[in-house]
Coordinates of C-alpha atoms in Angstrom, one line a residue:
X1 CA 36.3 -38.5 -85.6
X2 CA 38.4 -40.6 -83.2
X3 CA 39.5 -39.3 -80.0
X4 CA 42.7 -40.4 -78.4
X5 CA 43.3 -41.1 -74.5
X6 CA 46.0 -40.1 -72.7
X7 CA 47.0 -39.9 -69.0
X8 CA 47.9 -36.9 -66.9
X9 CA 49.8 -37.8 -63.7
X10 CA 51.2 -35.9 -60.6
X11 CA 52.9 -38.5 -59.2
X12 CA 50.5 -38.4 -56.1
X13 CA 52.4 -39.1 -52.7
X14 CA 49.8 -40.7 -50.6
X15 CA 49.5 -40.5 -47.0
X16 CA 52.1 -42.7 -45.0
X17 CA 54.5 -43.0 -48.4
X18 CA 57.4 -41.5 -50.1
X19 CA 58.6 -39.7 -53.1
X20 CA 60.7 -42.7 -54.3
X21 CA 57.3 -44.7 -53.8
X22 CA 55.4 -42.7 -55.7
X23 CA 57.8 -42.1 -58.5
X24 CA 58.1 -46.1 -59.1
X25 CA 53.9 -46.3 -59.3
X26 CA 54.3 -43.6 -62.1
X27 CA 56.1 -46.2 -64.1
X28 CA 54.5 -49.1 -63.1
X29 CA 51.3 -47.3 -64.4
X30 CA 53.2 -45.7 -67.6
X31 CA 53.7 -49.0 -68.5
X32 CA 50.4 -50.1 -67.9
X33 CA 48.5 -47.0 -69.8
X34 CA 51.4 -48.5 -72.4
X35 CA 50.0 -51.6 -72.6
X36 CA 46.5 -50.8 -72.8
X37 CA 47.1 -48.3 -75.7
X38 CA 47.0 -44.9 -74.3
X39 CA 48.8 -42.2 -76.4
X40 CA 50.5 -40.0 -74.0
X41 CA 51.9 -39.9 -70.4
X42 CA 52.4 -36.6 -69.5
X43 CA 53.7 -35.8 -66.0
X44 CA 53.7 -31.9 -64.4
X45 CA 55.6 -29.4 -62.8
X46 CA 54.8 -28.2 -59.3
X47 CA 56.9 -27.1 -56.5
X48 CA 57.0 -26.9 -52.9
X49 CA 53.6 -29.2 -52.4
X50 CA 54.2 -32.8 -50.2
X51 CA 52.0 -34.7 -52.2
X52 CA 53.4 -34.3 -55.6
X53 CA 56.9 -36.1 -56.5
X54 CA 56.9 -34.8 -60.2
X55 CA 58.8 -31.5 -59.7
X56 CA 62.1 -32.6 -61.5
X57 CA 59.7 -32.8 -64.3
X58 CA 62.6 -33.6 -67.0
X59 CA 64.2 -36.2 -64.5
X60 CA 61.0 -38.1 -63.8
X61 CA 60.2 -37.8 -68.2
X62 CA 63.9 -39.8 -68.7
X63 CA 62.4 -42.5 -65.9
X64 CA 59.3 -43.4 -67.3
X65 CA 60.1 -43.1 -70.7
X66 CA 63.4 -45.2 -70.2
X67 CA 61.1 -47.8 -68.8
X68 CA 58.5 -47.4 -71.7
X69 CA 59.0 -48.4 -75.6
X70 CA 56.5 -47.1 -77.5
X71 CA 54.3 -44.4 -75.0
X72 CA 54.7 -40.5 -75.7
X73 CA 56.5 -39.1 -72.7
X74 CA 56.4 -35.7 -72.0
X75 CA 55.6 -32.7 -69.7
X76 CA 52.0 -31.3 -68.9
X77 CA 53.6 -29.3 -68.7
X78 CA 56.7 -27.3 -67.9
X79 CA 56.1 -23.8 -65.6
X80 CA 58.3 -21.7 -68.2
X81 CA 58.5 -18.4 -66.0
X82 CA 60.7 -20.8 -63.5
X83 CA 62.9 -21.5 -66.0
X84 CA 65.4 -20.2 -69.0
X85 CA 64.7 -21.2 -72.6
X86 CA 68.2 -22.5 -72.9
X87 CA 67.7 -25.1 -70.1
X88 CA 64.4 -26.7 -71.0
X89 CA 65.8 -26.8 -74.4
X90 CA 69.1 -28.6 -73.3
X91 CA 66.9 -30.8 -71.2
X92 CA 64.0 -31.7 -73.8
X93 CA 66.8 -31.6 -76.3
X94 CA 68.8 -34.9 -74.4
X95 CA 65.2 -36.3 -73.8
X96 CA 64.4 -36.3 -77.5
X97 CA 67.8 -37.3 -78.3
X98 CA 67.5 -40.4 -76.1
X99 CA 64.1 -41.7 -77.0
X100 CA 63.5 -39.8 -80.4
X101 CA 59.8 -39.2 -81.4
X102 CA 58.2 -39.8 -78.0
X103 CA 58.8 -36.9 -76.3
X104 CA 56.4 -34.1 -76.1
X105 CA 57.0 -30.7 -74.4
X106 CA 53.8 -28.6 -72.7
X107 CA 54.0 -25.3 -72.2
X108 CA 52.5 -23.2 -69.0
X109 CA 52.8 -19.7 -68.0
X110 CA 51.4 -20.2 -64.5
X111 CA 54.5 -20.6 -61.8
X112 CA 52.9 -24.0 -60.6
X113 CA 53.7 -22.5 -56.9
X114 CA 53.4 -20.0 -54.7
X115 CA 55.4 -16.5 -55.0
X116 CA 58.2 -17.4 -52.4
X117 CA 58.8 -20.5 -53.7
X118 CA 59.1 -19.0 -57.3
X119 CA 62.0 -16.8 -55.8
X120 CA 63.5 -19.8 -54.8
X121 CA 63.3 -21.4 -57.9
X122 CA 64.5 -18.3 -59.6
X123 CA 66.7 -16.0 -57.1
X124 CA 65.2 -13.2 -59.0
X125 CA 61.5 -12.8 -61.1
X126 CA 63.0 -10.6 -63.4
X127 CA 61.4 -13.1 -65.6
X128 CA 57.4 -13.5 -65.1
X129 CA 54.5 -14.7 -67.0
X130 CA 54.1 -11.7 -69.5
X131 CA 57.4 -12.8 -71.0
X132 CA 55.6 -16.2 -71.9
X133 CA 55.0 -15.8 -75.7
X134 CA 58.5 -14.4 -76.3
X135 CA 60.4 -17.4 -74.5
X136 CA 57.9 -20.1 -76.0
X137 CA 59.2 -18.5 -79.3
X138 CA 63.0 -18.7 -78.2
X139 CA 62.3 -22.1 -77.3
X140 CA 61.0 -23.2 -80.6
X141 CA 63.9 -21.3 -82.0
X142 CA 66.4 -23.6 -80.3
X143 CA 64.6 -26.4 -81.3
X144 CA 65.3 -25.8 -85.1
X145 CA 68.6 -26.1 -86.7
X146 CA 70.9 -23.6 -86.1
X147 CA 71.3 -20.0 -88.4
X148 CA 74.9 -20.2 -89.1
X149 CA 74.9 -16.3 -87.4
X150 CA 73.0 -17.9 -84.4
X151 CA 75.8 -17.4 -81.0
X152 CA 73.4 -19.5 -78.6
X153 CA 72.9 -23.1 -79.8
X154 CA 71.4 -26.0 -77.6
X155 CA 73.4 -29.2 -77.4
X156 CA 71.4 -31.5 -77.0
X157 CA 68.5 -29.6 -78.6
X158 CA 68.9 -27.7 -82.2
X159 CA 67.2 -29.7 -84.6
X160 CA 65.4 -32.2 -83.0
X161 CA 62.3 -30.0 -83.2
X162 CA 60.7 -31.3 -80.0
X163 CA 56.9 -30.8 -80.8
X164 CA 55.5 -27.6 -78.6
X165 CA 52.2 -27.1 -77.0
X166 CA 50.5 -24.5 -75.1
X167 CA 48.5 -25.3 -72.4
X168 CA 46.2 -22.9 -70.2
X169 CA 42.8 -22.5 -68.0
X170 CA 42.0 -19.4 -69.6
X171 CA 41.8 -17.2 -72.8
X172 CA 45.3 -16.5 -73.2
X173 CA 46.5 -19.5 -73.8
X174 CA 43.8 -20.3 -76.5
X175 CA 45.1 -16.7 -78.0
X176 CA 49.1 -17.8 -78.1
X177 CA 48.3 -21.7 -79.6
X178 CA 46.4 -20.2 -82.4
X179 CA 48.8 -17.6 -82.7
X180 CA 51.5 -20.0 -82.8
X181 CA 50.0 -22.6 -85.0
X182 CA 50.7 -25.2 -81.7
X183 CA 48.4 -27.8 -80.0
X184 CA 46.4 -26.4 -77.4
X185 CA 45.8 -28.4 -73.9
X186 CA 42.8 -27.0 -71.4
X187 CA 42.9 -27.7 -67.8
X188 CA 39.4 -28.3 -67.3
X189 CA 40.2 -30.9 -64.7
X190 CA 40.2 -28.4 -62.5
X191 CA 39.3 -24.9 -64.3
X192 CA 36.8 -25.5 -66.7
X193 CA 35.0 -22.4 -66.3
X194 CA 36.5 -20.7 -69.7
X195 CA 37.0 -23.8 -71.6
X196 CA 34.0 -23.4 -74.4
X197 CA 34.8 -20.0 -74.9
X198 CA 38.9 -20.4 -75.0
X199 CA 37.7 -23.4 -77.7
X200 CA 36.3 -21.6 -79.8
X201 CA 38.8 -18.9 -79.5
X202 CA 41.6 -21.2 -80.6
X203 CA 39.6 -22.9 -83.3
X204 CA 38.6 -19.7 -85.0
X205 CA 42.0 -17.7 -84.7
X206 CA 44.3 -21.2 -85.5
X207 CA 46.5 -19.6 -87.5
X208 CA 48.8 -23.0 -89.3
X209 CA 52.2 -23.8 -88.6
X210 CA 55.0 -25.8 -89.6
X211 CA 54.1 -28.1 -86.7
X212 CA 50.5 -28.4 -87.3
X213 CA 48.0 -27.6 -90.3
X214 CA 44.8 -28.1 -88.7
X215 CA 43.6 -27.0 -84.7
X216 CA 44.1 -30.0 -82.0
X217 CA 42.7 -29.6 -78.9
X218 CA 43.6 -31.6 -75.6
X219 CA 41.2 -31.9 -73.1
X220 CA 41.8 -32.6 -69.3
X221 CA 39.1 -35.4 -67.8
X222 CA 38.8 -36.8 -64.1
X223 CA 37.9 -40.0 -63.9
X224 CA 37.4 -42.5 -60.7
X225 CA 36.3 -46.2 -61.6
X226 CA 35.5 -48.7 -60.0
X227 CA 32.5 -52.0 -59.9
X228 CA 30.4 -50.3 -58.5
X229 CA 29.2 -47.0 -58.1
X230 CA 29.5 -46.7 -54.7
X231 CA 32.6 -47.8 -54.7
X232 CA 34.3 -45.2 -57.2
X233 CA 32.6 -42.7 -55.0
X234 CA 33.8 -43.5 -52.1
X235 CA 37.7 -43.8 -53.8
X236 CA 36.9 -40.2 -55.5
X237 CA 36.9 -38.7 -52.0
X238 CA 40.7 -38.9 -51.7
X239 CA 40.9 -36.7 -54.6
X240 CA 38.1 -33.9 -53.4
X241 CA 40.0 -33.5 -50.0
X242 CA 43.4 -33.2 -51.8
X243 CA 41.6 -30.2 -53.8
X244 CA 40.2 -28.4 -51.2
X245 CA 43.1 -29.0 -49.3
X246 CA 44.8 -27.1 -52.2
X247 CA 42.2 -24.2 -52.8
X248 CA 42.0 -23.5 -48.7
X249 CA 46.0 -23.1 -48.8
X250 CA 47.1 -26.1 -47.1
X251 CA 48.2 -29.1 -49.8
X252 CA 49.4 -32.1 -47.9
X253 CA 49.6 -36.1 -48.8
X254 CA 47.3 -37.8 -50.9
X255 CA 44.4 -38.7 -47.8
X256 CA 42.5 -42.0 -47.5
X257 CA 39.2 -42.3 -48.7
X258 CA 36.6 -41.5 -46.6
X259 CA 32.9 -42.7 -47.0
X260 CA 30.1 -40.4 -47.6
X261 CA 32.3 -37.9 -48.0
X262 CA 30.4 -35.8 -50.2
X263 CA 27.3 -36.1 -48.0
X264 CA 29.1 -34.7 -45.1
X265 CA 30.6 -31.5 -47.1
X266 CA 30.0 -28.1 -46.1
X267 CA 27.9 -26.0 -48.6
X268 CA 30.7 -23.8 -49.9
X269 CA 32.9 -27.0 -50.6
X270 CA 30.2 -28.6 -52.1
X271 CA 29.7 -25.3 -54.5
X272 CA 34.0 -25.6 -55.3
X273 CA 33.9 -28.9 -56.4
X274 CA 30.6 -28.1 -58.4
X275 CA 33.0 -26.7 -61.1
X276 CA 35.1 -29.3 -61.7
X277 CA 32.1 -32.2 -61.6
X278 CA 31.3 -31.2 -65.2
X279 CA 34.8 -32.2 -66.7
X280 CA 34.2 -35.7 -64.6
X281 CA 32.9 -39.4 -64.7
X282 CA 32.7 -41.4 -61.5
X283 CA 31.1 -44.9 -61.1
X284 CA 31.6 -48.3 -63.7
X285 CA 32.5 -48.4 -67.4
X286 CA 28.8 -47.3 -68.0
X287 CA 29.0 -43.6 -66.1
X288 CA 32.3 -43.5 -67.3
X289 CA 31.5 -44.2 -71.1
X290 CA 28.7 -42.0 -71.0
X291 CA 30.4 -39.1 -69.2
X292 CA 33.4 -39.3 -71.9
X293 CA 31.1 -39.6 -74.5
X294 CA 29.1 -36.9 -73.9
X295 CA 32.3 -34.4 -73.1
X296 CA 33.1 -35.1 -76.7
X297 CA 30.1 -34.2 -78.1
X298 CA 29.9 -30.9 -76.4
X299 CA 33.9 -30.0 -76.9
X300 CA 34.6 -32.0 -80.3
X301 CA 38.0 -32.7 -78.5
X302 CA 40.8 -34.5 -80.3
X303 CA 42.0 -36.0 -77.3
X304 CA 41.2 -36.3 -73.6
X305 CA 44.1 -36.3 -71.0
X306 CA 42.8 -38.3 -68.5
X307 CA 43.3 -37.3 -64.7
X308 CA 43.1 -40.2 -61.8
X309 CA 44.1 -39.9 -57.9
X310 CA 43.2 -42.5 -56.3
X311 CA 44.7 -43.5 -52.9
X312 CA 45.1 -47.3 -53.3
X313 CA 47.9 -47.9 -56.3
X314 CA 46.2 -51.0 -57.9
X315 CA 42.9 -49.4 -57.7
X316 CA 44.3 -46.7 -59.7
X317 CA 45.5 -48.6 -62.4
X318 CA 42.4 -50.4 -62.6
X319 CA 40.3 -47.3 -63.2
X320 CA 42.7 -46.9 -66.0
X321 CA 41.5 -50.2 -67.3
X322 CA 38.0 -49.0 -67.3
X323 CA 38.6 -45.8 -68.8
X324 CA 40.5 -47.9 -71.9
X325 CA 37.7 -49.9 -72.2
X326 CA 35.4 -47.7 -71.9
X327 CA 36.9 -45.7 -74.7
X328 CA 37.1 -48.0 -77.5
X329 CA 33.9 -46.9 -78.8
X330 CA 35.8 -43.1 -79.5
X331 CA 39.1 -44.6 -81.3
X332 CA 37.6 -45.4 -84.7

């Protein structure tokens, strides 16, 4: 079975840069993952956080995909309790209207931010995660043409039947994608702890849809490549600090690299970033074919959404070389 590639970014704002700096590297490496084949470019939602510029998720979709041709565009994913169905539908609606059958829409029921910035975002939170499944459904409703009784309509939006998924980093969102007959997209970039078990979940419950027939699974992947070994270690380190950054409550800029960075890390951030090493490949294309390769042969995954922050921007796109390369072998 063939398993696609795709690329997840956050539009990383390193250390001594700017939004507007960060944003144009997005596109320049759109259009490289473009040229090297990749199927998707997905780009997320989170708020309030100095190193990520991707929080006018729908804004920074219409940039890259106005600067890409062929590339699926989309949002992995949107934060729905921040948001009314209406609105993403009007917004993924114009999207899909402007660049038809590229645009893809994921679906998360995590705010993607802390609790006072979600009252910002929404004045009230009237709204909250355990509305999820009923405004994923009155999403896709909006999506489809119009029942001539219907009052609320999205323009731009009814019947363009922007294509749905559900994405998660635990059981429940295994449970509403099989329930739904959607795609299903795991964060085990940085939760994998559930993943097997919310697999096999969503496999065996897929219930089929007019969307999809069969079970399609997305898989998040960290990658860091480089030469040499050494090397792709020693670029990974911007990416550990910017996670513990995160999990100790204090999320800044994208830092330098640092060397022997995971030699000098205390026991308890050593154990953290334990988790995430198993959804990971770090060193040349041969770690990195042989860590992809053998993440598909536990999960079976259709497609691996493949997850890079690297400080330097060229160095970036050249581990996104590697990672092509190196999965050639899992396209036919």
């Amino acid at each position: 079975m063939a398993t696609k590639l795709s690329v997840l970014d956050l539009s990383p704002i390193p250390q001594g840069s700017t939004p507007g700096e960060a944003l144009n590297n997005s596109l320049d490496l759109a259009q490289h993952a473009e040229s090297l084949g990749y199927n998707r470019y997905w780009v997320a939602e989170h708020h309030s956080m100095r190193g990520i510029a991707s929080a006018a998720t729908s804004v920074v979709i219409g940039y890259l995909a106005a600067g890409t041709s062929t590339i699926r565009v989309g949002a992995g994913g949107i934060m729905l309790p921040n948001h009314s169905p209406l609105v993403i539908a009007e917004q993924f609606g114009t999207l899909a209207s402007l660049y038809p059958d590229r645009i893809d829409l994921g679906l998360g029921r995590a705010p993607g931010t802390d609790q006072v910035t979600s009252q910002a975002l929404r004045r009230t939170l009237n709204g909250s995660s355990d509305d999820f499944p009923r405004d994923v459904v009155e999403l896709q409703q909006y999506f489809k043409p119009a029942d001539k009784h219907q009052r609320v309509i999205a323009v731009p939006g009814e019947g363009t039947n922007v294509p749905l998924w559900i994405l998660g980093s635990s059981l429940f969102g295994a449970q509403l994608a099989a329930m739904l007959g959607l795609p299903f997209a795991f964060a085990s970039h940085f939760a994998p702890q559930q993943m097997m078990q919310a697999l096999e979940i969503y496999r065996d419950r897929f219930k089929p849809s007019a969307q999809l027939k069969q079970p399609y699974v997305m898989l998040g992947f960290n990658i860091c490549a480089a030469d040499t070994v050494e090397e792709a270690q020693y670029l990974r380190s911007s990416s550990l600090q910017s996670f513990l950054n995160l999990r100790k409550g204090t999320p800044g800029q994208l830092p330098p690299p640092v060397a022997n960075f995971e030699e000098s890390m205390a026991p308890q951030d050593r154990a953290v970033l334990a988790q995430i090493g198993s959804c990971s490949a770090v060193g040349t294309i041969v770690e990195v074919e042989q860590g992809m390769a053998e993440f598909i042969r536990q999960t079976d995954a259709d497609e691996l959404m493949l997850v890079s922050s690297i400080f330097d921007h060229q160095k970036r796109k050249y581990a996104f070389d590697v990672a092509a390369k190196a999965g050639q072998q899992f396209a036919s």
